[in-house]
């Protein structure tokens, strides 16, 4: 099993829709996760941290399910500007190393 | 506060040439990282450092070298450039973990796009 697995998409949704992505992880001891956003040909940028049970920030909600070893990202009221690739991130051993998933592509359309 | 600064932004090299990708951060982060990202692929860790004078290999270190003489700087060196090293290179930095399972987010520079012909 890969350390982090994501559905690559693309998810094509209309503006205003609610969309959810899931990500599975293999390290059962992990307790902190992250969602990053990466625009085309740009650097990854931190979107949300996911500690303990979950986190909410405006239109974005991240949940952690330890029993099934997955985290999710929910985006409500999608905007055109939400179009990007969303990277799921899990810790990997010492040195604060992180494993980045290959990303889920979201396209929000008019 | 500039964050993580990478130079150059773009570079074309000939096979066999060498170059150094520069990375500097002004956030007083102990930890620094180098990744490469090939088109349509995820980030792969090349090298990382947990402090000045300490470096360690990541997932794909072959063909690269690093040094960490100061907290701020973490240059990546390509000694003999090969076409397989054509990629986008990202440098990142972070604080140390706050506990065994309390990882910190990493903050990225805007990348160096390197082509080797």
XYZ file of N, CA and C in Angstrom:
681
model
N 0.854 -1.192 0.000
C 0.000 0.000 0.000
C 0.885 1.236 0.000
N 0.581 2.193 -0.887
C 1.334 3.424 -0.915
C 1.112 4.189 0.383
N 2.100 5.011 0.738
C 1.979 5.772 1.985
C 0.791 6.717 1.939
N 0.563 7.326 0.793
C -0.564 8.232 0.617
C -1.156 7.972 -0.764
N -2.461 7.754 -0.823
C -3.114 7.514 -2.112
C -4.286 8.451 -2.288
N -4.354 9.025 -3.485
C -5.441 9.935 -3.821
C -5.998 9.593 -5.197
N -7.269 9.865 -5.393
C -7.886 9.779 -6.704
C -7.383 10.977 -7.519
N -6.745 10.744 -8.667
C -6.168 11.878 -9.406
C -7.193 12.803 -10.047
N -8.442 12.334 -10.188
C -9.470 13.137 -10.838
C -9.246 13.167 -12.350
N -9.648 14.225 -13.082
C -10.126 15.479 -12.497
C -11.585 15.424 -12.048
N -11.889 16.245 -11.048
C -13.249 16.458 -10.608
C -13.701 17.757 -11.291
N -14.686 17.628 -12.166
C -15.234 18.810 -12.847
C -16.574 19.134 -12.192
N -16.662 20.294 -11.550
C -17.888 20.646 -10.830
C -18.326 22.045 -11.225
N -19.628 22.308 -11.157
C -20.104 23.668 -11.450
C -19.845 24.590 -10.266
N -19.732 25.848 -10.564
C -19.565 26.849 -9.507
C -20.712 26.734 -8.504
N -20.384 26.802 -7.227
C -21.394 26.708 -6.194
C -21.609 25.302 -5.657
N -21.038 24.317 -6.311
C -21.220 22.928 -5.883
C -20.377 22.620 -4.647
N -20.744 21.530 -4.008
C -19.943 20.978 -2.909
C -19.197 19.762 -3.436
N -17.924 19.692 -3.140
C -17.108 18.582 -3.631
C -16.253 18.046 -2.492
N -16.025 16.741 -2.497
C -15.225 16.117 -1.445
C -14.168 15.209 -2.053
N -12.988 15.254 -1.467
C -11.898 14.363 -1.869
C -11.523 13.492 -0.677
N -11.147 12.263 -0.961
C -10.626 11.389 0.084
C -9.176 11.054 -0.187
N -8.486 10.689 0.854
C -7.089 10.311 0.761
C -6.843 9.223 1.796
N -6.223 8.127 1.404
C -5.901 7.072 2.366
C -4.413 7.106 2.687
N -4.093 6.705 3.908
C -2.694 6.694 4.330
C -2.384 5.361 4.971
N -1.100 4.994 4.982
C -0.733 3.658 5.440
C -0.146 3.637 6.858
N 0.410 4.763 7.325
C 1.055 4.787 8.630
C 0.014 5.014 9.720
N -0.363 3.946 10.395
C -1.443 4.029 11.387
C -1.051 4.875 12.596
N 0.256 5.110 12.784
C 0.688 5.903 13.937
C 0.589 7.407 13.674
N 0.386 7.805 12.435
C 0.347 9.234 12.093
C -0.809 9.913 12.794
N -0.545 11.120 13.294
C -1.600 11.851 13.990
C -1.819 13.249 13.424
N -0.944 13.685 12.547
C -1.115 15.017 11.965
C -0.965 14.925 10.461
N -1.859 15.591 9.768
C -1.902 15.545 8.318
C -2.112 16.964 7.791
N -1.916 17.078 6.482
C -2.092 18.395 5.877
C -2.749 18.255 4.518
N -3.479 19.279 4.128
C -3.909 19.455 2.754
C -3.178 20.671 2.192
N -2.566 20.462 1.036
C -1.913 21.553 0.321
C -2.658 21.780 -0.992
N -2.544 22.978 -1.485
C -3.094 23.331 -2.780
C -1.915 23.666 -3.692
N -1.974 23.153 -4.931
C -0.924 23.479 -5.889
C -1.558 23.934 -7.202
N -1.308 25.161 -7.561
C -1.753 25.669 -8.850
C -0.739 25.252 -9.918
N -1.200 25.252 -11.165
C -0.358 24.783 -12.270
C 0.975 25.521 -12.311
N 2.066 24.775 -12.260
C 3.419 25.294 -12.368
C 3.791 26.222 -11.198
N 3.096 26.038 -10.077
C 3.416 26.826 -8.888
C 3.822 25.910 -7.740
N 4.276 26.531 -6.648
C 4.664 25.740 -5.496
C 3.444 25.311 -4.687
N 3.547 24.189 -3.945
C 2.456 23.794 -3.051
C 2.312 24.814 -1.931
N 1.067 25.092 -1.579
C 0.796 26.023 -0.474
C -0.116 25.349 0.528
N 0.197 25.545 1.796
C -0.590 24.922 2.852
C -2.026 25.445 2.826
N -2.968 24.509 2.778
C -4.384 24.862 2.828
C -4.924 24.680 4.249
N -4.723 23.477 4.793
C -5.218 23.186 6.131
C -4.351 22.140 6.811
N -4.273 22.261 8.126
C -3.679 21.210 8.941
C -4.813 20.367 9.503
N -4.576 19.077 9.675
C -5.595 18.183 10.214
C -4.998 17.439 11.391
N -5.269 17.930 12.575
C -4.844 17.258 13.796
C -6.085 16.661 14.445
N -5.946 15.677 15.204
C -7.044 14.991 15.912
C -8.210 14.733 14.969
N -9.391 15.208 15.274
C -10.575 14.775 14.547
C -10.855 15.561 13.281
N -10.376 16.753 13.157
C -10.665 17.504 11.953
C -10.437 18.985 12.117
N -10.790 19.728 11.067
C -10.549 21.165 11.069
C -11.500 21.832 10.078
N -11.924 23.044 10.383
C -12.797 23.788 9.465
C -12.253 25.193 9.312
N -12.253 25.671 8.065
C -11.784 27.030 7.794
C -12.631 27.596 6.661
N -13.643 28.343 7.032
C -14.518 28.928 6.026
C -15.248 27.853 5.229
N -15.052 27.831 3.938
C -15.739 26.858 3.067
C -15.062 25.488 3.060
N -13.967 25.371 3.726
C -13.173 24.145 3.695
C -13.267 23.397 5.025
N -13.514 22.083 4.932
C -13.554 21.230 6.120
C -12.727 19.989 5.853
N -11.839 19.683 6.783
C -11.033 18.466 6.678
C -11.402 17.546 7.823
N -11.544 16.273 7.528
C -11.884 15.274 8.534
C -10.843 14.176 8.533
N -10.649 13.594 9.710
C -9.717 12.473 9.857
C -10.479 11.273 10.384
N -10.355 10.155 9.723
C -10.970 8.907 10.169
C -9.850 7.918 10.441
N -9.504 7.768 11.723
C -8.362 6.907 12.076
C -8.691 5.432 11.865
N -9.894 5.056 12.119
C -10.257 3.634 12.015
C -10.062 3.121 10.595
N -10.434 3.953 9.625
C -10.311 3.561 8.222
C -9.075 4.145 7.557
N -8.319 4.914 8.311
C -7.081 5.514 7.828
C -7.290 6.339 6.560
N -8.210 7.291 6.664
C -8.326 8.233 5.556
C -8.630 9.617 6.089
N -8.270 10.602 5.289
C -8.658 11.977 5.564
C -9.430 12.490 4.367
N -10.288 13.433 4.621
C -11.123 13.976 3.558
C -11.033 15.498 3.561
N -11.326 16.059 2.408
C -11.401 17.509 2.264
C -12.726 17.829 1.590
N -13.517 18.665 2.235
C -14.818 19.074 1.709
C -14.743 20.549 1.364
N -15.135 20.876 0.152
C -15.177 22.275 -0.276
C -16.623 22.620 -0.595
N -17.156 23.580 0.128
C -18.542 24.026 -0.107
C -18.550 25.274 -0.974
N -19.648 25.475 -1.698
C -19.825 26.689 -2.510
C -18.577 26.947 -3.361
N -18.234 25.995 -4.189
C -16.999 26.071 -4.984
C -16.927 27.358 -5.802
N -15.729 27.916 -5.857
C -15.444 29.102 -6.669
C -14.532 28.713 -7.833
N -14.574 29.530 -8.869
C -13.673 29.290 -9.995
C -12.218 29.254 -9.521
N -11.922 30.091 -8.529
C -10.551 30.201 -8.024
C -10.112 28.981 -7.209
N -11.062 28.079 -6.914
C -10.686 26.843 -6.220
C -10.064 25.826 -7.173
N -10.122 26.073 -8.463
C -9.542 25.157 -9.445
C -8.039 25.043 -9.187
N -7.596 23.819 -8.915
C -6.199 23.577 -8.547
C -6.046 22.079 -8.331
N -4.839 21.674 -7.967
C -4.596 20.299 -7.538
C -4.420 20.302 -6.035
N -5.113 19.389 -5.363
C -5.090 19.324 -3.895
C -4.269 18.110 -3.469
N -3.246 18.392 -2.681
C -2.303 17.366 -2.253
C -2.582 16.947 -0.821
N -2.705 15.653 -0.622
C -2.863 15.089 0.713
C -1.469 14.768 1.240
N -1.207 15.081 2.506
C 0.148 14.963 3.045
C 0.127 14.237 4.381
N 1.015 13.253 4.499
C 1.098 12.464 5.727
C 2.535 12.460 6.220
N 2.766 12.419 7.530
C 4.139 12.354 8.029
C 4.815 11.029 7.688
N 6.138 11.087 7.575
C 6.924 9.904 7.216
C 8.190 9.887 8.043
N 8.174 9.311 9.187
C 9.394 9.131 9.949
C 9.951 10.419 10.520
N 11.241 10.400 10.864
C 11.864 11.515 11.558
C 12.176 12.695 10.662
N 12.708 13.751 11.278
C 13.088 14.933 10.522
C 11.908 15.707 9.976
N 10.745 15.519 10.581
C 9.527 16.174 10.096
C 9.319 15.905 8.616
N 9.751 14.717 8.158
C 9.547 14.403 6.742
C 8.060 14.164 6.471
N 7.632 14.610 5.305
C 6.243 14.454 4.900
C 6.201 13.738 3.562
N 5.185 12.912 3.383
C 4.944 12.286 2.079
C 3.757 12.972 1.444
N 3.967 13.447 0.225
C 2.928 14.152 -0.508
C 2.263 13.196 -1.488
N 0.937 13.179 -1.474
C 0.225 12.429 -2.488
C 0.414 13.072 -3.855
N 0.016 12.347 -4.882
C 0.186 12.875 -6.241
C -0.884 13.910 -6.593
N -1.899 14.036 -5.739
C -2.846 15.126 -5.924
C -4.136 14.746 -6.611
N -5.182 15.498 -6.289
C -6.482 15.386 -6.940
C -6.761 16.709 -7.632
N -7.031 16.629 -8.913
C -7.257 17.851 -9.687
C -8.729 18.253 -9.634
N -8.968 19.490 -9.301
C -10.318 20.048 -9.274
C -10.447 21.136 -10.325
N -11.523 21.039 -11.101
C -11.833 22.093 -12.074
C -13.236 22.585 -11.782
N -13.349 23.839 -11.420
C -14.643 24.450 -11.154
C -15.035 25.250 -12.394
N -16.246 24.973 -12.903
C -16.667 25.560 -14.174
C -17.891 26.442 -13.976
N -18.083 27.380 -14.887
C -19.255 28.259 -14.849
C -20.513 27.464 -15.145
N 9.291 40.038 5.119
C 9.516 38.615 5.393
C 9.363 37.841 4.095
N 10.492 37.389 3.494
C 10.453 36.793 2.174
C 10.042 35.333 2.211
N 10.206 34.617 3.347
C 9.881 33.194 3.400
C 11.032 32.368 2.851
N 10.732 31.507 1.865
C 11.740 30.666 1.231
C 12.020 31.225 -0.169
N 13.280 31.527 -0.426
C 13.672 32.124 -1.696
C 14.577 31.185 -2.466
N 14.198 30.893 -3.711
C 14.993 30.012 -4.557
C 15.518 30.781 -5.762
N 16.766 30.509 -6.092
C 17.343 31.071 -7.317
C 18.204 30.015 -7.993
N 18.270 30.000 -9.341
C 17.480 30.824 -10.250
C 16.068 30.270 -10.392
N 15.190 30.956 -11.092
C 13.840 30.453 -11.342
C 13.822 29.500 -12.534
N 14.689 29.745 -13.500
C 14.767 28.897 -14.689
C 16.240 28.710 -15.054
N 16.545 27.528 -15.609
C 17.911 27.315 -16.067
C 17.902 26.185 -17.090
N 18.710 26.364 -18.129
C 18.945 25.300 -19.096
C 20.417 24.906 -19.011
N 20.656 23.634 -18.841
C 22.019 23.118 -18.742
C 22.294 22.146 -19.880
N 23.557 22.016 -20.207
C 23.970 20.964 -21.132
C 24.358 19.732 -20.321
N 24.210 18.573 -20.924
C 24.595 17.318 -20.267
C 26.049 17.429 -19.795
N 26.280 17.030 -18.546
C 27.624 17.036 -17.998
C 28.015 18.303 -17.273
N 27.236 19.379 -17.455
C 27.528 20.604 -16.725
C 27.125 20.456 -15.269
N 27.622 21.368 -14.461
C 27.252 21.369 -13.045
C 26.624 22.711 -12.694
N 25.851 22.703 -11.632
C 25.281 23.954 -11.154
C 24.802 23.784 -9.722
N 24.581 24.901 -9.073
C 24.060 24.909 -7.705
C 22.751 25.661 -7.679
N 21.726 25.018 -7.141
C 20.439 25.663 -6.913
C 20.472 26.235 -5.496
N 20.150 27.511 -5.426
C 20.226 28.177 -4.127
C 18.872 28.194 -3.432
N 18.906 28.076 -2.117
C 17.703 28.168 -1.305
C 18.041 28.874 -0.003
N 17.247 29.862 0.344
C 17.447 30.585 1.601
C 16.092 30.831 2.244
N 16.069 30.736 3.581
C 14.829 31.035 4.304
C 15.149 31.986 5.459
N 14.164 32.859 5.733
C 14.368 33.863 6.782
C 13.370 33.695 7.922
N 12.875 32.461 8.101
C 11.884 32.185 9.136
C 12.510 31.506 10.349
N 13.846 31.385 10.355
C 14.569 30.732 11.441
C 14.122 29.272 11.625
N 13.795 28.631 10.502
C 13.412 27.220 10.548
C 14.661 26.348 10.633
N 14.612 25.367 11.525
C 15.741 24.449 11.632
C 15.805 23.479 10.451
N 14.634 23.054 9.995
C 14.576 21.980 9.018
C 14.408 22.535 7.602
N 15.162 21.946 6.677
C 15.028 22.336 5.275
C 15.055 21.094 4.390
N 14.440 21.210 3.208
C 14.212 20.052 2.337
C 14.386 20.458 0.870
N 14.815 19.480 0.079
C 14.804 19.645 -1.376
C 13.949 18.537 -1.980
N 13.029 18.955 -2.873
C 12.179 18.027 -3.596
C 12.363 18.254 -5.095
N 12.031 17.228 -5.850
C 11.850 17.405 -7.276
C 10.448 16.944 -7.653
N 9.897 17.567 -8.681
C 8.557 17.209 -9.127
C 8.580 17.124 -10.644
N 8.358 15.925 -11.141
C 8.290 15.713 -12.586
C 6.850 15.928 -13.039
N 6.638 16.240 -14.320
C 5.287 16.552 -14.804
C 4.268 15.475 -14.458
N 3.168 15.883 -13.843
C 2.096 14.956 -13.503
C 2.417 14.013 -12.365
N 3.523 14.258 -11.692
C 3.939 13.356 -10.616
C 3.950 14.080 -9.277
N 4.110 13.300 -8.222
C 4.181 13.883 -6.896
C 5.571 14.392 -6.565
N 5.687 14.972 -5.399
C 6.976 15.477 -4.926
C 7.829 14.319 -4.402
N 9.080 14.310 -4.791
C 10.007 13.299 -4.289
C 11.131 13.992 -3.519
N 11.390 13.520 -2.295
C 12.388 14.127 -1.438
C 13.787 13.721 -1.889
N 14.651 14.720 -2.095
C 16.026 14.461 -2.536
C 16.960 14.394 -1.325
N 17.002 15.464 -0.561
C 17.797 15.572 0.655
C 17.034 16.432 1.652
N 17.401 16.270 2.924
C 16.851 17.149 3.930
C 17.903 17.425 4.999
N 17.629 18.420 5.810
C 18.582 18.828 6.849
C 17.806 19.254 8.095
N 18.247 18.785 9.249
C 17.565 19.143 10.498
C 18.299 20.247 11.247
N 19.370 20.751 10.650
C 20.085 21.859 11.269
C 21.418 22.071 10.588
N 22.055 23.169 10.910
C 23.360 23.473 10.305
C 24.338 22.334 10.566
N 25.006 21.906 9.497
C 25.991 20.843 9.588
C 25.438 19.440 9.524
N 24.111 19.298 9.411
C 23.471 17.967 9.404
C 22.620 17.822 8.158
N 22.951 16.823 7.337
C 22.138 16.553 6.156
C 21.896 15.053 6.051
N 20.850 14.680 5.341
C 20.542 13.264 5.186
C 19.833 13.035 3.862
N 19.975 11.807 3.337
C 19.385 11.470 2.053
C 17.887 11.274 2.173
N 17.210 11.639 1.087
C 15.794 11.355 0.984
C 15.571 10.157 0.077
N 14.508 10.222 -0.688
C 14.097 9.105 -1.539
C 14.936 8.985 -2.808
N 15.367 10.121 -3.381
C 16.058 10.117 -4.679
C 17.323 10.974 -4.639
N 18.343 10.613 -3.845
C 19.523 11.470 -3.688
C 20.584 11.342 -4.781
N 20.527 10.278 -5.582
C 21.614 10.025 -6.525
C 21.741 11.145 -7.550
N 22.990 11.622 -7.717
C 23.251 12.684 -8.672
C 23.225 14.079 -8.069
N 22.975 14.143 -6.759
C 22.859 15.430 -6.071
C 23.725 15.445 -4.819
N 24.095 16.656 -4.416
C 24.768 16.855 -3.138
C 24.235 18.110 -2.485
N 24.302 18.150 -1.162
C 23.842 19.322 -0.418
C 24.852 19.658 0.663
N 24.705 20.855 1.178
C 25.478 21.287 2.338
C 24.588 22.216 3.154
N 24.889 22.338 4.419
C 24.104 23.243 5.275
C 25.064 23.881 6.276
N 25.679 24.955 5.832
C 26.660 25.623 6.685
C 26.010 26.648 7.613
N 24.821 27.109 7.257
C 24.102 28.068 8.100
C 22.659 27.614 8.235
N 21.946 28.162 9.200
C 20.525 27.850 9.348
C 19.730 28.332 8.142
N 20.148 29.436 7.550
C 19.360 30.071 6.509
C 19.475 29.410 5.137
N 20.631 28.839 4.808
C 20.911 28.424 3.433
C 21.040 26.913 3.283
N 20.521 26.417 2.165
C 20.566 24.972 1.907
C 20.706 24.766 0.404
N 21.913 24.919 -0.150
C 22.093 24.784 -1.593
C 22.094 23.323 -2.042
N 21.617 23.105 -3.252
C 21.587 21.779 -3.872
C 22.511 21.796 -5.081
N 23.420 20.845 -5.141
C 24.413 20.826 -6.203
C 24.181 19.636 -7.134
N 24.196 19.928 -8.442
C 24.207 18.883 -9.462
C 25.611 18.873 -10.054
N 26.300 17.764 -9.947
C 27.698 17.715 -10.381
C 27.829 17.424 -11.867
N 27.091 16.443 -12.363
C 27.154 16.044 -13.774
C 25.723 15.929 -14.272
N 25.224 17.011 -14.823
C 23.816 17.052 -15.186
C 23.469 15.987 -16.229
N 22.333 15.325 -16.007
C 21.827 14.297 -16.912
C 20.393 14.640 -17.295
N 19.945 14.212 -18.484
C 18.573 14.525 -18.908
C 17.523 14.095 -17.894
N 17.788 13.017 -17.155
C 16.821 12.534 -16.150
C 16.640 13.520 -14.996
N 17.507 14.500 -14.898
C 17.383 15.494 -13.834
C 16.571 16.727 -14.271
N 16.052 16.681 -15.473
C 15.121 17.722 -15.914
C 13.871 17.630 -15.048
N 13.561 18.717 -14.355
C 12.470 18.674 -13.395
C 12.232 20.072 -12.831
N 11.238 20.173 -11.969
C 11.058 21.380 -11.165
C 11.521 21.051 -9.759
N 12.392 21.883 -9.235
C 12.972 21.653 -7.920
C 12.388 22.644 -6.917
N 11.889 22.097 -5.819
C 11.331 22.923 -4.755
C 12.135 22.755 -3.476
N 12.409 23.863 -2.855
C 13.015 23.880 -1.528
C 11.922 24.209 -0.521
N 11.993 23.622 0.655
C 11.003 23.886 1.689
C 11.695 23.964 3.044
N 11.000 24.553 4.003
C 11.547 24.617 5.356
C 10.418 24.452 6.365
N 10.791 24.094 7.582
C 9.781 23.935 8.627
C 10.423 24.026 9.998
N 9.574 24.173 11.000
C 10.003 23.989 12.377
C 10.117 22.490 12.642
N 10.816 22.116 13.705
C 10.856 20.700 14.069
C 9.481 20.227 14.538
N 9.293 18.917 14.555
C 8.077 18.366 15.151
C 7.978 18.802 16.608
N 6.754 19.024 17.070
C 6.547 19.450 18.448
C 6.427 18.266 19.391
N 6.292 17.120 18.865
C 6.205 15.895 19.644
C 6.340 14.747 18.680
N 6.291 13.523 19.166
C 6.531 12.375 18.293
C 5.564 12.328 17.118
N 4.344 12.780 17.326
C 3.340 12.693 16.266
C 2.727 14.055 15.948
N 3.476 15.113 16.150
C 2.958 16.457 15.880
C 3.809 17.129 14.828
N 3.645 16.662 13.598
C 4.435 17.224 12.509
C 4.021 18.653 12.195
N 4.970 19.394 11.679
C 4.756 20.780 11.301
C 4.633 20.899 9.786
N 3.850 21.836 9.291
C 3.766 22.006 7.834
C 5.074 22.534 7.276
N 5.321 22.213 6.038
C 6.496 22.734 5.350
C 6.085 23.895 4.457
N 6.979 24.867 4.344
C 6.716 26.066 3.547
C 7.663 26.062 2.360
N 7.111 26.281 1.180
C 7.864 26.098 -0.050
C 8.296 27.395 -0.706
N 9.448 27.313 -1.379
C 9.833 28.360 -2.309
C 9.082 28.174 -3.612
N 9.232 29.122 -4.540
C 8.442 29.049 -5.768
C 9.106 28.232 -6.865
N 10.199 27.551 -6.567
C 10.721 26.544 -7.468
C 11.774 27.024 -8.455
N 12.567 26.064 -8.907
C 13.528 26.276 -9.990
C 13.201 25.277 -11.090
N 12.932 25.790 -12.293
C 12.630 24.924 -13.430
C 13.909 24.668 -14.197
N 14.341 23.420 -14.201
C 15.642 23.054 -14.762
C 15.448 22.113 -15.946
N 16.054 22.480 -17.068
C 16.033 21.617 -18.248
C 17.460 21.259 -18.614
N 17.669 19.987 -18.906
C 19.010 19.521 -19.267
C 18.951 18.916 -20.655
N 19.713 19.493 -21.559
C 19.617 19.103 -22.963
C 20.942 18.520 -23.461
